[in-house]
mmCIF file of C-alpha atoms in Angstrom:
data_model
loop_
_atom_site.group_PDB
_atom_site.id
_atom_site.type_symbol
_atom_site.label_atom_id
_atom_site.label_comp_id
_atom_site.label_asym_id
_atom_site.label_seq_id
_atom_site.Cartn_x
_atom_site.Cartn_y
_atom_site.Cartn_z
ATOM 1 C CA MET B 1 -7.033 55.292 6.540
ATOM 2 C CA ILE B 2 -4.329 56.299 4.176
ATOM 3 C CA THR B 3 -0.941 56.915 5.702
ATOM 4 C CA TYR B 4 2.045 58.734 3.611
ATOM 5 C CA LYS B 5 5.744 57.775 4.014
ATOM 6 C CA ASP B 6 9.134 59.230 2.778
ATOM 7 C CA ILE B 7 10.809 55.945 1.695
ATOM 8 C CA HIS B 8 13.062 54.711 -1.158
ATOM 9 C CA HIS B 9 13.382 50.845 -0.672
ATOM 10 C CA PHE B 10 10.684 48.655 -2.080
ATOM 11 C CA ASP B 11 10.043 45.085 -2.924
ATOM 12 C CA GLN B 12 9.857 44.469 -6.670
ATOM 13 C CA GLU B 13 6.296 43.001 -6.228
ATOM 14 C CA GLN B 14 5.023 46.082 -4.707
ATOM 15 C CA LEU B 15 6.213 48.352 -7.208
ATOM 16 C CA GLN B 16 5.234 46.186 -10.141
ATOM 17 C CA ASP B 17 1.771 45.755 -8.697
ATOM 18 C CA LEU B 18 1.388 49.473 -8.448
ATOM 19 C CA PHE B 19 2.831 50.314 -11.890
ATOM 20 C CA LEU B 20 0.849 47.655 -13.612
ATOM 21 C CA SER B 21 -2.349 48.697 -11.679
ATOM 22 C CA VAL B 22 -2.474 52.055 -13.989
ATOM 23 C CA GLU B 23 -1.188 49.982 -16.942
ATOM 24 C CA TRP B 24 2.494 51.731 -17.105
ATOM 25 C CA SER B 25 4.792 49.687 -19.193
ATOM 26 C CA SER B 26 7.671 50.483 -16.699
ATOM 27 C CA GLY B 27 5.773 47.933 -14.271
ATOM 28 C CA HIS B 28 7.283 45.257 -16.349
ATOM 29 C CA PHE B 29 10.654 46.232 -15.099
ATOM 30 C CA PRO B 30 10.209 45.928 -11.381
ATOM 31 C CA GLU B 31 14.034 45.384 -10.872
ATOM 32 C CA LYS B 32 14.740 48.580 -12.508
ATOM 33 C CA LEU B 33 11.978 50.498 -10.576
ATOM 34 C CA VAL B 34 13.668 49.195 -7.219
ATOM 35 C CA VAL B 35 16.795 50.855 -8.249
ATOM 36 C CA ALA B 36 15.203 53.919 -9.796
ATOM 37 C CA MET B 37 13.379 54.696 -6.455
ATOM 38 C CA GLN B 38 16.737 54.383 -4.459
ATOM 39 C CA ASN B 39 18.156 56.973 -6.678
ATOM 40 C CA PHE B 40 15.358 59.565 -6.927
ATOM 41 C CA GLU B 41 15.987 62.337 -4.538
ATOM 42 C CA THR B 42 12.471 62.512 -3.166
ATOM 43 C CA VAL B 43 9.992 59.715 -3.054
ATOM 44 C CA TYR B 44 6.703 59.896 -1.403
ATOM 45 C CA THR B 45 4.249 56.992 -0.978
ATOM 46 C CA ALA B 46 0.681 56.477 0.178
ATOM 47 C CA TRP B 47 -0.295 53.442 2.016
ATOM 48 C CA ASP B 48 -3.424 51.464 2.987
ATOM 49 C CA ASP B 49 -2.088 49.399 5.654
ATOM 50 C CA ASP B 50 0.727 47.464 3.920
ATOM 51 C CA LYS B 51 -0.539 48.081 0.451
ATOM 52 C CA ILE B 52 1.115 50.867 -1.455
ATOM 53 C CA VAL B 53 -1.605 52.973 -3.208
ATOM 54 C CA GLY B 54 0.070 55.991 -4.471
ATOM 55 C CA LEU B 55 3.473 57.238 -5.386
ATOM 56 C CA ILE B 56 5.314 60.515 -6.319
ATOM 57 C CA CYS B 57 8.940 61.017 -7.082
ATOM 58 C CA ALA B 58 11.246 63.594 -8.114
ATOM 59 C CA MET B 59 15.046 64.525 -8.909
ATOM 60 C CA ASP B 60 16.306 67.961 -8.440
ATOM 61 C CA ASP B 61 19.706 69.711 -8.986
ATOM 62 C CA GLY B 62 19.899 70.617 -5.150
ATOM 63 C CA ILE B 63 18.946 74.404 -5.484
ATOM 64 C CA MET B 64 16.842 75.532 -8.380
ATOM 65 C CA THR B 65 14.897 73.026 -10.142
ATOM 66 C CA ALA B 66 13.037 69.857 -9.474
ATOM 67 C CA TYR B 67 11.524 67.350 -11.868
ATOM 68 C CA VAL B 68 8.786 65.240 -10.946
ATOM 69 C CA HIS B 69 9.035 61.870 -12.696
ATOM 70 C CA TYR B 70 6.272 59.745 -11.484
ATOM 71 C CA LEU B 71 2.972 60.376 -9.896
ATOM 72 C CA LEU B 72 0.422 57.290 -9.784
ATOM 73 C CA VAL B 73 -2.597 55.900 -7.764
ATOM 74 C CA ARG B 74 -4.158 52.729 -7.806
ATOM 75 C CA PRO B 75 -7.354 53.128 -9.883
ATOM 76 C CA GLU B 76 -9.631 51.740 -6.904
ATOM 77 C CA TYR B 77 -8.061 54.779 -4.902
ATOM 78 C CA GLN B 78 -8.363 57.583 -7.294
ATOM 79 C CA HIS B 79 -10.808 60.569 -6.644
ATOM 80 C CA GLN B 80 -9.812 60.393 -2.919
ATOM 81 C CA ALA B 81 -7.478 63.312 -2.883
ATOM 82 C CA ILE B 82 -4.295 60.933 -2.452
ATOM 83 C CA GLY B 83 -2.588 62.260 -5.813
ATOM 84 C CA ARG B 84 -3.320 65.836 -4.616
ATOM 85 C CA ARG B 85 -1.919 65.174 -1.348
ATOM 86 C CA LEU B 86 1.131 63.634 -2.795
ATOM 87 C CA VAL B 87 1.606 66.631 -5.067
ATOM 88 C CA GLU B 88 1.279 69.049 -2.035
ATOM 89 C CA MET B 89 3.841 67.030 -0.183
ATOM 90 C CA MET B 90 6.284 67.651 -3.099
ATOM 91 C CA LYS B 91 5.297 71.313 -3.546
ATOM 92 C CA GLU B 92 6.105 71.886 0.315
ATOM 93 C CA HIS B 93 9.353 69.804 0.040
ATOM 94 C CA TYR B 94 10.539 72.024 -3.023
ATOM 95 C CA ALA B 95 8.980 75.401 -1.888
ATOM 96 C CA ASP B 96 12.299 77.152 -1.860
ATOM 97 C CA TYR B 97 13.187 76.164 -5.461
ATOM 98 C CA LEU B 98 12.517 78.240 -8.368
ATOM 99 C CA ARG B 99 10.900 75.895 -10.577
ATOM 100 C CA ILE B 100 9.004 72.349 -10.360
ATOM 101 C CA VAL B 101 8.559 70.835 -13.688
ATOM 102 C CA LEU B 102 6.705 67.565 -14.815
ATOM 103 C CA VAL B 103 5.401 66.215 -18.019
ATOM 104 C CA ALA B 104 1.743 65.698 -18.181
ATOM 105 C CA TYR B 105 -0.060 63.694 -20.783
ATOM 106 C CA ASP B 106 -2.995 65.683 -22.296
ATOM 107 C CA ASP B 107 -5.809 63.843 -20.259
ATOM 108 C CA GLU B 108 -4.119 64.871 -16.990
ATOM 109 C CA LEU B 109 -3.568 68.489 -17.698
ATOM 110 C CA GLN B 110 -6.608 69.606 -15.826
ATOM 111 C CA PHE B 111 -5.588 67.489 -12.730
ATOM 112 C CA TYR B 112 -2.001 69.274 -12.669
ATOM 113 C CA GLN B 113 -3.467 72.590 -13.528
ATOM 114 C CA SER B 114 -5.896 72.298 -10.455
ATOM 115 C CA CYS B 115 -2.729 71.574 -8.334
ATOM 116 C CA GLY B 116 -1.178 75.017 -9.578
ATOM 117 C CA PHE B 117 1.132 73.831 -12.701
ATOM 118 C CA LYS B 118 0.765 75.860 -15.909
ATOM 119 C CA LYS B 119 1.131 74.409 -19.313
ATOM 120 C CA ALA B 120 3.986 75.857 -21.224
ATOM 121 C CA GLU B 121 3.048 77.601 -24.390
ATOM 122 C CA ASP B 122 6.296 77.708 -26.047
ATOM 123 C CA ALA B 123 7.667 74.406 -25.121
ATOM 124 C CA SER B 124 6.949 70.717 -25.760
ATOM 125 C CA ALA B 125 8.032 67.319 -24.107
ATOM 126 C CA MET B 126 10.361 65.424 -26.201
ATOM 127 C CA PHE B 127 11.416 61.744 -25.377
ATOM 128 C CA ILE B 128 13.846 58.971 -26.469
ATOM 129 C CA THR B 129 12.210 55.781 -25.095
ATOM 130 C CA SER B 130 11.860 52.229 -25.484
ATOM 131 C CA LEU B 131 8.859 51.874 -23.288
ATOM 132 C CA TRP B 132 5.272 51.802 -24.548
ATOM 133 C CA THR B 133 2.116 53.066 -23.105
#
């Protein structure tokens, strides 16, 4: 049975294993991920016993706008509505905000649209990054 938690403190190995399971290069920086999770305003996780299987996190300005930064679910746990539940938890948390923003890669657009997000027609995501994907 999957349980959901609101926590900010993780072992490096937990985060590294989760992020590398979806082949995200940020998993190669587990010490930074640990600090990042402590600094995010909102972090929700999905657990199968003591194994983290999903995570969503956001930063916000305290009143108007929240930015969802990560949403990931281990491949063997995908298509079980875990990601959808994590998104719903985030939407509930920020229900009084005027905007919830995220950057979605093209192959994820359909999922996020099914969760209520709309693709901007007049905006593009821009990055300065040293991460690889």
